[in-house]
């Protein structure tokens, strides 16, 4: 074919455009999602796990970096630590409107947490435990922030088996090669 | 020109670099913004709409994906749902400093919401209604998260005309081709 | 070498792939981080500064755009404005569990702020002042949102020396050329 002839500039430009189009389609940045999970309440536990498991399910290389309050989500004792507080969030659906001074009464966090879990169960939403298991099954990298662990006095053995450990530099070296970068 | 001559390797490298530079300039990822709006209070209603309408105004293809509490922002009855609570946010400017137990008293959410709206009006900040209209005018895609709709029991007809419906996979397939990806 | 011979299509494809690989490695989007700091409490002051100074330290061109409550972080009087409130955040580590109605009592914000600062000091975490100084030393661009300044009635002279001023369009023109874009 062309291999035996002289290539002209327009042949070359055509070849180049083909290769560039292929390279952009194959750009690993399009196939990588890097998510920070910084919050430790039941409502904010869902977005990082739902987005990460969905990304992994459509074939993206996916990491969640857990920092600050987010570390609670991957501790072995996460069940008893992950609560939800309606106080200060007037957008939370409540059976009746309540002022914050009422939602802040003793016991209300347990009530709100129970109500949210029950609503999720009725709607067949996965539990946090199920989402964590899915994340591991789909090879999502779950990374605990070492600096926050140090500050809060958490030990590696406090975390679920399979959790990795890293710092902000490790997060950024992954994130700089990702189109999807989210701070949750 | 070159078309009639033999191309050398250095001719080819020059052509390739020109084409690559053009391709990076035209990279659609640079011209796409994909934003998640997850919060449903008056203060956090502004960032997604201001960023999205600005992005669209400078020619970017722009989507906002409304999930969790953020669904309230595009319901037909958003006016009465979008409030602001000073409780738990010591950074909110207040006429006088108040402990949370006071800001949490009955009626304080309505007072804080009225104060914020009045401050915005005095400073000629667009209302939420105006920002939503601008977003539609500028062809920002407004997408409601179907999974959260199901959990909260919201129906398609609860949402403003023009709102689209999609899941996390739809969000990610847009976000993976966007440089600007923000979780608000 | 090849310069004196006829280039074949496969020569050209090889050259093109080399050039594309080089271009992707040198893509400035991989070396740029653009962060929005929208919150003004002590706990949420840390993530933007820690991520930005780490990004700058590994050679990334880095900007933080301060908007909404985040403006407080770069005011000259930031020390007395940056507090932390445990109310509404059941994930905050507390010496004893407390309902929000207690954490919301007068004086509790000052106590919580003092406790968090003391925990950080004991663990040799940098103070906010030190992080701001590092950011300037590492040439992180600190940009105050002009629209929020106008709304809150803040003047340019209220801000630390070296702070720049810009709008959402300036943020987006930087962010569209960044892989790392985070809303904190």
Short mmCIF file of C-alpha atoms in Angstrom, two decimals:
data_model
loop_
_atom_site.label_atom_id
_atom_site.label_comp_id
_atom_site.label_asym_id
_atom_site.label_seq_id
_atom_site.Cartn_x
_atom_site.Cartn_y
_atom_site.Cartn_z
CA UNK A 1 0.00 0.00 0.00
CA UNK A 2 1.33 3.39 1.02
CA UNK A 3 4.39 1.66 2.39
CA UNK A 4 5.82 1.32 -1.05
CA UNK A 5 5.04 4.86 -2.18
CA UNK A 6 6.16 8.31 -1.15
CA UNK A 7 4.06 9.71 1.68
CA UNK A 8 2.84 13.23 1.08
CA UNK A 9 2.18 15.80 3.79
CA UNK A 10 -1.56 15.15 3.54
CA UNK A 11 -1.01 11.42 4.00
CA UNK A 12 0.97 12.21 7.09
CA UNK A 13 -1.66 14.59 8.49
CA UNK A 14 -4.34 11.96 7.98
CA UNK A 15 -2.27 9.33 9.79
CA UNK A 16 -1.51 11.76 12.61
CA UNK A 17 -5.16 12.64 13.13
CA UNK A 18 -6.09 8.97 13.27
CA UNK A 19 -3.42 8.31 15.87
CA UNK A 20 -4.36 11.33 17.95
CA UNK A 21 -8.02 10.37 17.96
CA UNK A 22 -7.06 6.89 19.11
CA UNK A 23 -4.77 8.32 21.81
CA UNK A 24 -7.47 10.61 23.20
CA UNK A 25 -9.96 7.76 23.27
CA UNK A 26 -7.43 5.63 25.14
CA UNK A 27 -6.29 8.49 27.44
CA UNK A 28 -6.04 6.81 30.85
CA UNK A 29 -7.21 10.06 32.49
CA UNK A 30 -10.66 9.36 31.03
CA UNK A 31 -10.69 6.02 32.73
CA UNK A 32 -9.59 7.05 36.19
CA UNK A 33 -11.69 8.43 39.07
CA UNK A 34 -10.09 9.71 42.27
CA UNK A 35 -12.42 10.62 45.11
CA UNK A 36 -11.77 12.13 48.55
CA UNK A 37 -14.24 11.11 51.28
CA UNK A 38 -13.89 13.67 54.05
CA UNK A 39 -17.19 13.35 55.92
CA UNK A 40 -18.19 10.75 58.46
CA UNK A 41 -21.99 10.84 58.66
CA UNK A 42 -24.46 8.32 57.28
CA UNK A 43 -25.84 10.60 54.58
CA UNK A 44 -22.40 11.64 53.28
CA UNK A 45 -21.11 8.05 53.43
CA UNK A 46 -23.22 7.16 50.40
CA UNK A 47 -21.95 9.50 47.64
CA UNK A 48 -18.30 8.34 47.65
CA UNK A 49 -19.20 4.64 47.68
CA UNK A 50 -22.01 4.93 45.12
CA UNK A 51 -19.90 7.02 42.73
CA UNK A 52 -16.82 4.83 43.18
CA UNK A 53 -18.60 1.50 42.71
CA UNK A 54 -20.44 2.86 39.66
CA UNK A 55 -17.16 4.14 38.18
CA UNK A 56 -15.47 0.79 38.80
CA UNK A 57 -18.46 -1.06 37.33
CA UNK A 58 -18.13 0.86 34.05
CA UNK A 59 -14.45 -0.06 33.91
CA UNK A 60 -12.77 2.95 35.49
CA UNK A 61 -9.70 2.61 37.70
CA UNK A 62 -11.03 4.05 40.95
CA UNK A 63 -9.65 5.16 44.31
CA UNK A 64 -11.23 6.66 47.40
CA UNK A 65 -8.93 8.54 49.71
CA UNK A 66 -10.45 8.76 53.23
CA UNK A 67 -9.39 11.78 55.24
CA UNK A 68 -10.61 13.77 58.25
CA UNK A 69 -14.03 12.57 59.45
CA UNK A 70 -14.14 10.26 56.41
CA UNK A 71 -11.74 7.85 58.14
CA UNK A 72 -14.68 6.63 60.22
CA UNK A 73 -16.22 5.06 57.11
CA UNK A 74 -13.53 2.38 56.82
CA UNK A 75 -12.84 1.63 60.48
CA UNK A 76 -13.73 -1.86 61.67
CA UNK A 77 -16.23 -0.29 64.07
CA UNK A 78 -17.87 1.92 61.40
CA UNK A 79 -21.39 0.65 62.18
CA UNK A 80 -21.53 2.34 65.58
CA UNK A 81 -19.68 5.49 64.45
CA UNK A 82 -21.67 6.41 61.34
CA UNK A 83 -24.67 8.47 62.46
CA UNK A 84 -26.65 11.27 60.94
CA UNK A 85 -27.63 14.57 62.52
CA UNK A 86 -30.54 16.61 61.20
CA UNK A 87 -29.34 19.71 63.07
CA UNK A 88 -28.16 22.47 60.77
CA UNK A 89 -29.47 20.78 57.62
CA UNK A 90 -32.97 22.07 56.86
CA UNK A 91 -32.87 20.09 53.58
CA UNK A 92 -33.11 16.75 55.36
CA UNK A 93 -36.55 15.18 54.82
CA UNK A 94 -38.29 14.96 58.22
CA UNK A 95 -41.71 13.53 59.07
CA UNK A 96 -42.58 16.92 60.67
CA UNK A 97 -40.66 20.21 60.52
CA UNK A 98 -38.55 20.70 63.65
CA UNK A 99 -36.39 23.55 64.87
CA UNK A 100 -32.72 22.68 65.43
CA UNK A 101 -33.12 23.02 69.19
CA UNK A 102 -35.45 20.01 69.07
CA UNK A 103 -33.43 17.98 66.57
CA UNK A 104 -30.50 18.62 68.91
CA UNK A 105 -32.10 16.99 71.96
CA UNK A 106 -30.46 13.93 73.55
CA UNK A 107 -31.26 10.80 71.58
CA UNK A 108 -32.22 12.60 68.38
CA UNK A 109 -29.09 11.51 66.49
CA UNK A 110 -29.93 7.87 67.18
CA UNK A 111 -33.53 8.46 66.10
CA UNK A 112 -32.52 10.26 62.90
CA UNK A 113 -29.96 7.56 62.11
CA UNK A 114 -32.52 4.81 62.64
CA UNK A 115 -35.08 6.63 60.46
CA UNK A 116 -32.62 7.08 57.60
CA UNK A 117 -31.51 3.44 57.76
CA UNK A 118 -35.12 2.27 57.78
CA UNK A 119 -35.99 4.51 54.79
CA UNK A 120 -33.01 3.12 52.88
CA UNK A 121 -33.95 -0.47 53.77
CA UNK A 122 -37.54 0.02 52.61
CA UNK A 123 -36.26 1.35 49.27
CA UNK A 124 -33.77 -1.50 48.87
CA UNK A 125 -30.79 0.84 49.05
CA UNK A 126 -27.59 -1.07 49.81
CA UNK A 127 -26.30 -0.79 53.38
CA UNK A 128 -22.94 0.82 53.99
CA UNK A 129 -21.52 -2.65 54.72
CA UNK A 130 -22.75 -3.88 51.31
CA UNK A 131 -21.28 -0.86 49.54
CA UNK A 132 -17.90 -1.38 51.20
CA UNK A 133 -17.96 -5.05 50.16
CA UNK A 134 -18.85 -4.05 46.57
CA UNK A 135 -16.01 -1.55 46.51
CA UNK A 136 -13.51 -4.25 47.51
CA UNK A 137 -15.03 -6.73 45.00
CA UNK A 138 -14.68 -4.16 42.20
CA UNK A 139 -11.04 -3.43 43.14
CA UNK A 140 -11.69 0.14 44.23
CA UNK A 141 -8.58 1.28 46.11
CA UNK A 142 -9.59 2.35 49.63
CA UNK A 143 -6.81 4.49 51.08
CA UNK A 144 -6.70 5.90 54.64
CA UNK A 145 -4.98 9.27 55.09
CA UNK A 146 -1.93 8.67 57.28
CA UNK A 147 -1.68 12.26 58.49
CA UNK A 148 -5.25 12.26 59.86
CA UNK A 149 -4.74 8.81 61.40
CA UNK A 150 -1.79 10.25 63.32
CA UNK A 151 -3.77 13.32 64.45
CA UNK A 152 -6.81 11.32 65.59
CA UNK A 153 -4.65 8.57 67.13
CA UNK A 154 -5.99 5.81 64.86
CA UNK A 155 -3.89 2.68 64.31
CA UNK A 156 -3.63 0.62 61.09
CA UNK A 157 -5.32 -2.30 62.88
CA UNK A 158 -8.41 -0.11 63.51
CA UNK A 159 -9.19 -0.30 59.79
CA UNK A 160 -10.94 -2.91 57.66
CA UNK A 161 -8.74 -5.57 56.07
CA UNK A 162 -7.73 -4.52 52.58
CA UNK A 163 -7.52 -0.81 53.37
CA UNK A 164 -4.32 0.83 52.14
CA UNK A 165 -2.48 3.76 53.72
CA UNK A 166 -1.12 6.88 52.05
CA UNK A 167 -0.69 10.63 52.20
CA UNK A 168 -1.85 13.68 50.27
CA UNK A 169 1.03 13.29 47.82
CA UNK A 170 -0.13 9.77 46.94
CA UNK A 171 -3.66 11.10 46.39
CA UNK A 172 -2.41 13.89 44.13
CA UNK A 173 -0.17 11.65 42.03
CA UNK A 174 -3.27 9.60 41.23
CA UNK A 175 -5.61 12.59 40.86
CA UNK A 176 -3.37 14.46 38.41
CA UNK A 177 -3.89 11.59 35.98
CA UNK A 178 -7.70 11.52 36.49
CA UNK A 179 -10.43 13.53 34.83
CA UNK A 180 -12.87 12.70 37.60
CA UNK A 181 -11.58 14.22 40.85
CA UNK A 182 -14.16 14.88 43.56
CA UNK A 183 -13.92 16.15 47.14
CA UNK A 184 -16.90 14.80 49.04
CA UNK B 1 4.92 22.18 -1.70
CA UNK B 2 6.05 19.29 0.44
CA UNK B 3 3.43 17.16 -1.23
CA UNK B 4 5.62 16.69 -4.21
CA UNK B 5 8.81 15.98 -2.28
CA UNK B 6 10.04 13.26 0.01
CA UNK B 7 9.11 13.95 3.63
CA UNK B 8 11.95 13.55 6.08
CA UNK B 9 11.58 12.45 9.69
CA UNK B 10 11.97 16.03 10.86
CA UNK B 11 9.20 17.17 8.49
CA UNK B 12 6.99 14.51 9.99
CA UNK B 13 7.82 15.46 13.59
CA UNK B 14 7.01 19.10 12.83
CA UNK B 15 3.65 18.13 11.30
CA UNK B 16 2.88 15.85 14.22
CA UNK B 17 3.61 18.53 16.80
CA UNK B 18 1.35 20.98 14.98
CA UNK B 19 -1.47 18.47 14.92
CA UNK B 20 -1.03 17.52 18.56
CA UNK B 21 -1.06 21.14 19.66
CA UNK B 22 -4.26 21.67 17.69
CA UNK B 23 -5.79 18.52 19.19
CA UNK B 24 -4.99 19.55 22.78
CA UNK B 25 -6.44 23.03 22.15
CA UNK B 26 -9.61 21.43 20.79
CA UNK B 27 -9.76 18.71 23.49
CA UNK B 28 -13.45 18.60 24.40
CA UNK B 29 -12.50 17.80 28.02
CA UNK B 30 -11.29 21.41 28.32
CA UNK B 31 -14.69 22.61 27.26
CA UNK B 32 -16.86 20.49 29.51
CA UNK B 33 -17.90 21.08 33.13
CA UNK B 34 -19.78 18.46 35.13
CA UNK B 35 -21.05 19.47 38.55
CA UNK B 36 -22.84 17.53 41.29
CA UNK B 37 -25.21 19.57 43.48
CA UNK B 38 -25.78 17.53 46.63
CA UNK B 39 -26.93 20.13 49.13
CA UNK B 40 -30.35 21.69 49.52
CA UNK B 41 -29.88 24.88 51.52
CA UNK B 42 -30.04 28.47 50.26
CA UNK B 43 -26.33 29.16 50.72
CA UNK B 44 -25.21 25.97 48.93
CA UNK B 45 -27.74 26.48 46.14
CA UNK B 46 -25.66 29.33 44.74
CA UNK B 47 -22.28 27.72 43.95
CA UNK B 48 -23.55 25.08 41.46
CA UNK B 49 -25.74 27.57 39.57
CA UNK B 50 -23.18 30.39 39.55
CA UNK B 51 -20.36 28.10 38.41
CA UNK B 52 -22.54 26.33 35.81
CA UNK B 53 -23.99 29.50 34.27
CA UNK B 54 -20.51 31.09 34.16
CA UNK B 55 -19.08 27.96 32.51
CA UNK B 56 -21.89 27.91 29.95
CA UNK B 57 -21.48 31.66 29.32
CA UNK B 58 -17.81 31.15 28.38
CA UNK B 59 -18.82 28.43 25.94
CA UNK B 60 -18.41 25.26 28.00
CA UNK B 61 -20.78 22.32 27.65
CA UNK B 62 -22.17 22.15 31.20
CA UNK B 63 -24.25 19.76 33.27
CA UNK B 64 -25.45 19.80 36.86
CA UNK B 65 -26.39 16.47 38.36
CA UNK B 66 -28.73 16.98 41.37
CA UNK B 67 -28.55 14.26 43.99
CA UNK B 68 -29.42 13.77 47.67
CA UNK B 69 -30.59 17.05 49.27
CA UNK B 70 -29.69 18.83 46.01
CA UNK B 71 -32.87 17.50 44.38
CA UNK B 72 -34.78 20.16 46.29
CA UNK B 73 -33.16 22.86 44.14
CA UNK B 74 -35.01 21.83 40.98
CA UNK B 75 -38.38 20.82 42.40
CA UNK B 76 -41.36 22.96 41.33
CA UNK B 77 -41.83 23.91 45.01
CA UNK B 78 -38.17 24.85 45.56
CA UNK B 79 -39.03 28.33 46.93
CA UNK B 80 -40.56 26.98 50.11
CA UNK B 81 -38.00 24.16 50.53
CA UNK B 82 -34.76 26.08 50.18
CA UNK B 83 -33.88 27.51 53.60
CA UNK B 84 -30.68 28.27 55.41
CA UNK B 85 -29.71 27.24 58.93
CA UNK B 86 -26.97 29.09 60.81
CA UNK B 87 -26.67 26.24 63.33
CA UNK B 88 -23.35 24.41 63.11
CA UNK B 89 -21.78 26.97 60.76
CA UNK B 90 -19.86 29.56 62.80
CA UNK B 91 -18.62 31.06 59.51
CA UNK B 92 -22.03 32.45 58.58
CA UNK B 93 -22.07 36.26 58.91
CA UNK B 94 -24.57 37.17 61.67
CA UNK B 95 -25.63 40.61 62.92
CA UNK B 96 -24.61 39.48 66.44
CA UNK B 97 -22.73 36.34 67.53
CA UNK B 98 -25.13 33.63 68.71
CA UNK B 99 -24.62 30.19 70.24
CA UNK B 100 -26.15 27.32 68.26
CA UNK B 101 -28.74 26.72 70.94
CA UNK B 102 -30.19 30.16 70.09
CA UNK B 103 -29.85 29.86 66.33
CA UNK B 104 -31.66 26.54 66.75
CA UNK B 105 -34.78 28.05 68.33
CA UNK B 106 -38.15 27.71 66.56
CA UNK B 107 -38.48 30.27 63.76
CA UNK B 108 -34.74 30.92 63.43
CA UNK B 109 -34.45 29.10 60.09
CA UNK B 110 -37.13 31.36 58.60
CA UNK B 111 -35.39 34.43 60.05
CA UNK B 112 -31.95 33.38 58.77
CA UNK B 113 -33.42 32.58 55.34
CA UNK B 114 -35.17 35.95 55.15
CA UNK B 115 -31.98 37.76 56.21
CA UNK B 116 -29.87 36.03 53.59
CA UNK B 117 -32.40 36.69 50.83
CA UNK B 118 -32.62 40.34 51.83
CA UNK B 119 -28.80 40.70 51.88
CA UNK B 120 -28.64 39.14 48.39
CA UNK B 121 -31.44 41.43 47.11
CA UNK B 122 -29.69 44.54 48.43
CA UNK B 123 -26.49 43.51 46.65
CA UNK B 124 -28.33 42.74 43.38
CA UNK B 125 -27.44 39.06 43.55
CA UNK B 126 -29.70 37.00 41.27
CA UNK B 127 -32.45 35.03 43.00
CA UNK B 128 -32.42 31.26 42.78
CA UNK B 129 -35.36 31.48 40.34
CA UNK B 130 -33.32 33.80 38.10
CA UNK B 131 -30.29 31.51 38.23
CA UNK B 132 -32.40 28.48 37.28
CA UNK B 133 -33.87 30.44 34.34
CA UNK B 134 -30.37 31.47 33.22
CA UNK B 135 -29.19 27.88 33.42
CA UNK B 136 -32.01 26.76 31.10
CA UNK B 137 -31.40 29.72 28.75
CA UNK B 138 -27.71 28.81 28.51
CA UNK B 139 -28.51 25.14 27.79
CA UNK B 140 -27.02 23.84 31.02
CA UNK B 141 -28.22 20.24 31.39
CA UNK B 142 -30.09 19.91 34.69
CA UNK B 143 -30.30 16.22 35.60
CA UNK B 144 -32.15 14.76 38.61
CA UNK B 145 -30.65 11.62 40.19
CA UNK B 146 -33.17 8.82 39.68
CA UNK B 147 -31.90 6.71 42.56
CA UNK B 148 -32.40 9.51 45.12
CA UNK B 149 -35.82 10.34 43.63
CA UNK B 150 -36.83 6.74 44.28
CA UNK B 151 -35.48 6.80 47.86
CA UNK B 152 -37.17 10.11 48.75
CA UNK B 153 -40.39 9.19 46.91
CA UNK B 154 -40.16 12.09 44.43
CA UNK B 155 -42.03 11.82 41.11
CA UNK B 156 -40.87 13.20 37.72
CA UNK B 157 -43.80 15.64 37.78
CA UNK B 158 -42.46 17.17 41.02
CA UNK B 159 -39.60 18.71 39.01
CA UNK B 160 -39.35 21.85 36.90
CA UNK B 161 -40.11 21.49 33.20
CA UNK B 162 -36.92 20.85 31.26
CA UNK B 163 -35.24 18.80 33.99
CA UNK B 164 -33.76 15.53 32.73
CA UNK B 165 -33.41 12.26 34.66
CA UNK B 166 -30.37 10.01 34.98
CA UNK B 167 -28.23 7.88 37.25
CA UNK B 168 -24.68 7.89 38.56
CA UNK B 169 -23.46 6.07 35.44
CA UNK B 170 -24.82 8.88 33.23
CA UNK B 171 -23.03 11.42 35.42
CA UNK B 172 -19.74 9.53 35.22
CA UNK B 173 -19.86 9.04 31.46
CA UNK B 174 -20.08 12.83 31.17
CA UNK B 175 -17.58 13.56 33.95
CA UNK B 176 -14.87 11.26 32.56
CA UNK B 177 -14.71 13.53 29.51
CA UNK B 178 -14.57 16.75 31.62
CA UNK B 179 -11.64 18.51 33.17
CA UNK B 180 -13.91 20.46 35.51
CA UNK B 181 -15.65 17.98 37.83
CA UNK B 182 -16.94 19.36 41.14
CA UNK B 183 -18.92 17.83 44.01
CA UNK B 184 -20.78 20.66 45.73
CA UNK C 1 19.27 8.16 9.06
CA UNK C 2 15.66 8.05 8.01
CA UNK C 3 16.03 11.61 6.82
CA UNK C 4 17.68 10.45 3.68
CA UNK C 5 15.26 7.63 2.94
CA UNK C 6 11.62 7.37 2.08
CA UNK C 7 9.43 7.24 5.18
CA UNK C 8 6.85 4.51 5.12
CA UNK C 9 3.46 4.64 6.81
CA UNK C 10 4.72 2.47 9.63
CA UNK C 11 7.69 4.81 10.18
CA UNK C 12 5.25 7.67 10.41
CA UNK C 13 2.95 5.86 12.85
CA UNK C 14 5.92 5.04 15.08
CA UNK C 15 7.03 8.70 15.11
CA UNK C 16 3.50 9.85 15.78
CA UNK C 17 3.06 7.53 18.74
CA UNK C 18 6.34 8.72 20.23
CA UNK C 19 5.29 12.33 19.91
CA UNK C 20 1.82 11.70 21.33
CA UNK C 21 3.24 9.87 24.33
CA UNK C 22 5.59 12.79 24.96
CA UNK C 23 2.70 15.27 24.59
CA UNK C 24 0.49 13.43 27.07
CA UNK C 25 3.35 13.22 29.57
CA UNK C 26 3.90 16.97 29.21
CA UNK C 27 0.16 17.83 29.21
CA UNK C 28 -0.03 20.89 31.47
CA UNK C 29 -3.45 19.73 32.72
CA UNK C 30 -1.63 16.98 34.62
CA UNK C 31 0.45 19.57 36.37
CA UNK C 32 -2.26 21.97 37.43
CA UNK C 33 -4.50 21.86 40.49
CA UNK C 34 -7.39 24.29 40.96
CA UNK C 35 -9.19 24.22 44.30
CA UNK C 36 -12.25 26.10 45.59
CA UNK C 37 -12.30 26.76 49.34
CA UNK C 38 -15.90 27.55 50.25
CA UNK C 39 -16.03 26.83 53.98
CA UNK C 40 -14.84 29.00 56.81
CA UNK C 41 -14.46 26.72 59.83
CA UNK C 42 -11.24 25.47 61.41
CA UNK C 43 -11.71 21.85 60.36
CA UNK C 44 -12.50 22.71 56.71
CA UNK C 45 -9.66 25.24 56.55
CA UNK C 46 -7.12 22.41 56.51
CA UNK C 47 -8.00 20.39 53.39
CA UNK C 48 -7.55 23.21 50.82
CA UNK C 49 -4.23 24.35 52.30
CA UNK C 50 -2.83 20.84 52.83
CA UNK C 51 -3.80 19.69 49.34
CA UNK C 52 -2.60 22.92 47.68
CA UNK C 53 0.77 23.03 49.44
CA UNK C 54 1.33 19.33 48.72
CA UNK C 55 0.44 19.85 45.04
CA UNK C 56 2.80 22.83 44.81
CA UNK C 57 5.55 20.89 46.59
CA UNK C 58 5.42 18.13 43.94
CA UNK C 59 5.72 20.75 41.22
CA UNK C 60 2.10 21.43 40.27
CA UNK C 61 0.89 24.91 39.33
CA UNK C 62 -1.72 25.45 42.05
CA UNK C 63 -4.50 27.94 42.80
CA UNK C 64 -7.04 28.22 45.59
CA UNK C 65 -10.14 30.26 44.84
CA UNK C 66 -11.77 31.43 48.10
CA UNK C 67 -15.50 31.98 47.91
CA UNK C 68 -18.50 32.22 50.25
CA UNK C 69 -17.52 31.38 53.84
CA UNK C 70 -14.04 30.47 52.56
CA UNK C 71 -13.15 34.16 52.27
CA UNK C 72 -12.66 34.20 56.03
CA UNK C 73 -9.58 31.99 55.65
CA UNK C 74 -7.52 34.72 53.96
CA UNK C 75 -8.74 37.80 55.80
CA UNK C 76 -6.15 39.60 57.93
CA UNK C 77 -8.30 38.84 61.00
CA UNK C 78 -8.67 35.11 60.16
CA UNK C 79 -7.42 34.00 63.61
CA UNK C 80 -10.49 35.27 65.43
CA UNK C 81 -12.95 34.27 62.67
CA UNK C 82 -11.96 30.65 62.13
CA UNK C 83 -13.82 28.53 64.69
CA UNK C 84 -15.22 25.06 64.72
CA UNK C 85 -18.69 23.95 65.75
CA UNK C 86 -19.40 20.35 66.75
CA UNK C 87 -23.16 20.88 66.32
CA UNK C 88 -24.62 18.89 63.43
CA UNK C 89 -21.44 16.85 62.89
CA UNK C 90 -21.68 13.61 64.85
CA UNK C 91 -18.41 12.49 63.20
CA UNK C 92 -16.32 15.00 65.14
CA UNK C 93 -14.21 13.22 67.78
CA UNK C 94 -15.39 14.38 71.21
CA UNK C 95 -14.06 13.43 74.65
CA UNK C 96 -17.61 12.36 75.59
CA UNK C 97 -20.68 11.97 73.34
CA UNK C 98 -22.93 15.04 73.52
CA UNK C 99 -26.32 15.85 72.03
CA UNK C 100 -26.35 18.91 69.74
CA UNK C 101 -28.40 20.87 72.26
CA UNK C 102 -25.39 20.72 74.59
CA UNK C 103 -22.74 21.33 71.96
CA UNK C 104 -24.88 24.33 70.98
CA UNK C 105 -24.70 26.00 74.42
CA UNK C 106 -23.05 29.44 74.74
CA UNK C 107 -19.28 29.12 74.80
CA UNK C 108 -19.14 25.67 73.23
CA UNK C 109 -17.76 26.93 69.91
CA UNK C 110 -14.81 28.52 71.71
CA UNK C 111 -14.25 25.31 73.72
CA UNK C 112 -14.43 23.09 70.61
CA UNK C 113 -12.09 25.44 68.72
CA UNK C 114 -9.59 25.43 71.57
CA UNK C 115 -9.73 21.64 71.84
CA UNK C 116 -9.12 21.14 68.13
CA UNK C 117 -6.21 23.60 68.10
CA UNK C 118 -4.67 21.91 71.12
CA UNK C 119 -5.04 18.45 69.53
CA UNK C 120 -3.36 19.74 66.36
CA UNK C 121 -0.55 21.36 68.36
CA UNK C 122 0.13 18.16 70.32
CA UNK C 123 0.39 16.24 67.04
CA UNK C 124 2.69 18.84 65.45
CA UNK C 125 0.13 19.74 62.80
CA UNK C 126 0.94 23.09 61.18
CA UNK C 127 -1.21 26.02 62.32
CA UNK C 128 -3.41 27.77 59.77
CA UNK C 129 -0.96 30.71 59.84
CA UNK C 130 1.91 28.34 58.97
CA UNK C 131 -0.06 26.74 56.14
CA UNK C 132 -0.91 30.16 54.67
CA UNK C 133 2.78 31.14 54.82
CA UNK C 134 3.77 27.86 53.12
CA UNK C 135 1.20 28.45 50.38
CA UNK C 136 2.69 31.88 49.63
CA UNK C 137 6.25 30.48 49.78
CA UNK C 138 5.33 27.75 47.29
CA UNK C 139 3.70 30.27 44.90
CA UNK C 140 0.19 28.92 45.34
CA UNK C 141 -2.17 31.53 43.87
CA UNK C 142 -4.63 32.63 46.57
CA UNK C 143 -7.59 34.30 44.87
CA UNK C 144 -10.53 35.97 46.67
CA UNK C 145 -13.93 35.79 44.93
CA UNK C 146 -14.92 39.35 44.06
CA UNK C 147 -18.63 38.64 43.87
CA UNK C 148 -18.77 37.26 47.44
CA UNK C 149 -16.60 40.15 48.67
CA UNK C 150 -19.20 42.54 47.29
CA UNK C 151 -22.10 40.61 48.86
CA UNK C 152 -20.48 40.35 52.30
CA UNK C 153 -19.16 43.94 52.14
CA UNK C 154 -15.49 42.90 52.36
CA UNK C 155 -12.83 45.33 51.05
CA UNK C 156 -9.53 44.40 49.32
CA UNK C 157 -7.62 45.81 52.31
CA UNK C 158 -9.36 43.27 54.61
CA UNK C 159 -7.28 40.52 52.99
CA UNK C 160 -3.74 39.29 53.57
CA UNK C 161 -1.00 40.87 51.46
CA UNK C 162 -0.39 38.81 48.34
CA UNK C 163 -4.01 37.73 47.90
CA UNK C 164 -5.31 38.21 44.35
CA UNK C 165 -8.89 39.01 43.30
CA UNK C 166 -10.98 37.36 40.61
CA UNK C 167 -14.37 36.02 39.60
CA UNK C 168 -15.90 32.68 38.71
CA UNK C 169 -14.82 33.10 35.07
CA UNK C 170 -11.18 33.43 36.15
CA UNK C 171 -11.53 30.28 38.25
CA UNK C 172 -13.05 28.34 35.35
CA UNK C 173 -10.46 29.45 32.81
CA UNK C 174 -7.83 27.93 35.13
CA UNK C 175 -9.89 24.87 36.08
CA UNK C 176 -10.67 23.87 32.49
CA UNK C 177 -6.93 23.31 31.99
CA UNK C 178 -6.56 21.29 35.24
CA UNK C 179 -7.08 17.62 35.90
CA UNK C 180 -7.32 18.22 39.65
CA UNK C 181 -10.38 20.39 40.33
CA UNK C 182 -11.87 20.19 43.82
CA UNK C 183 -14.72 22.02 45.54
CA UNK C 184 -14.02 21.98 49.29
#
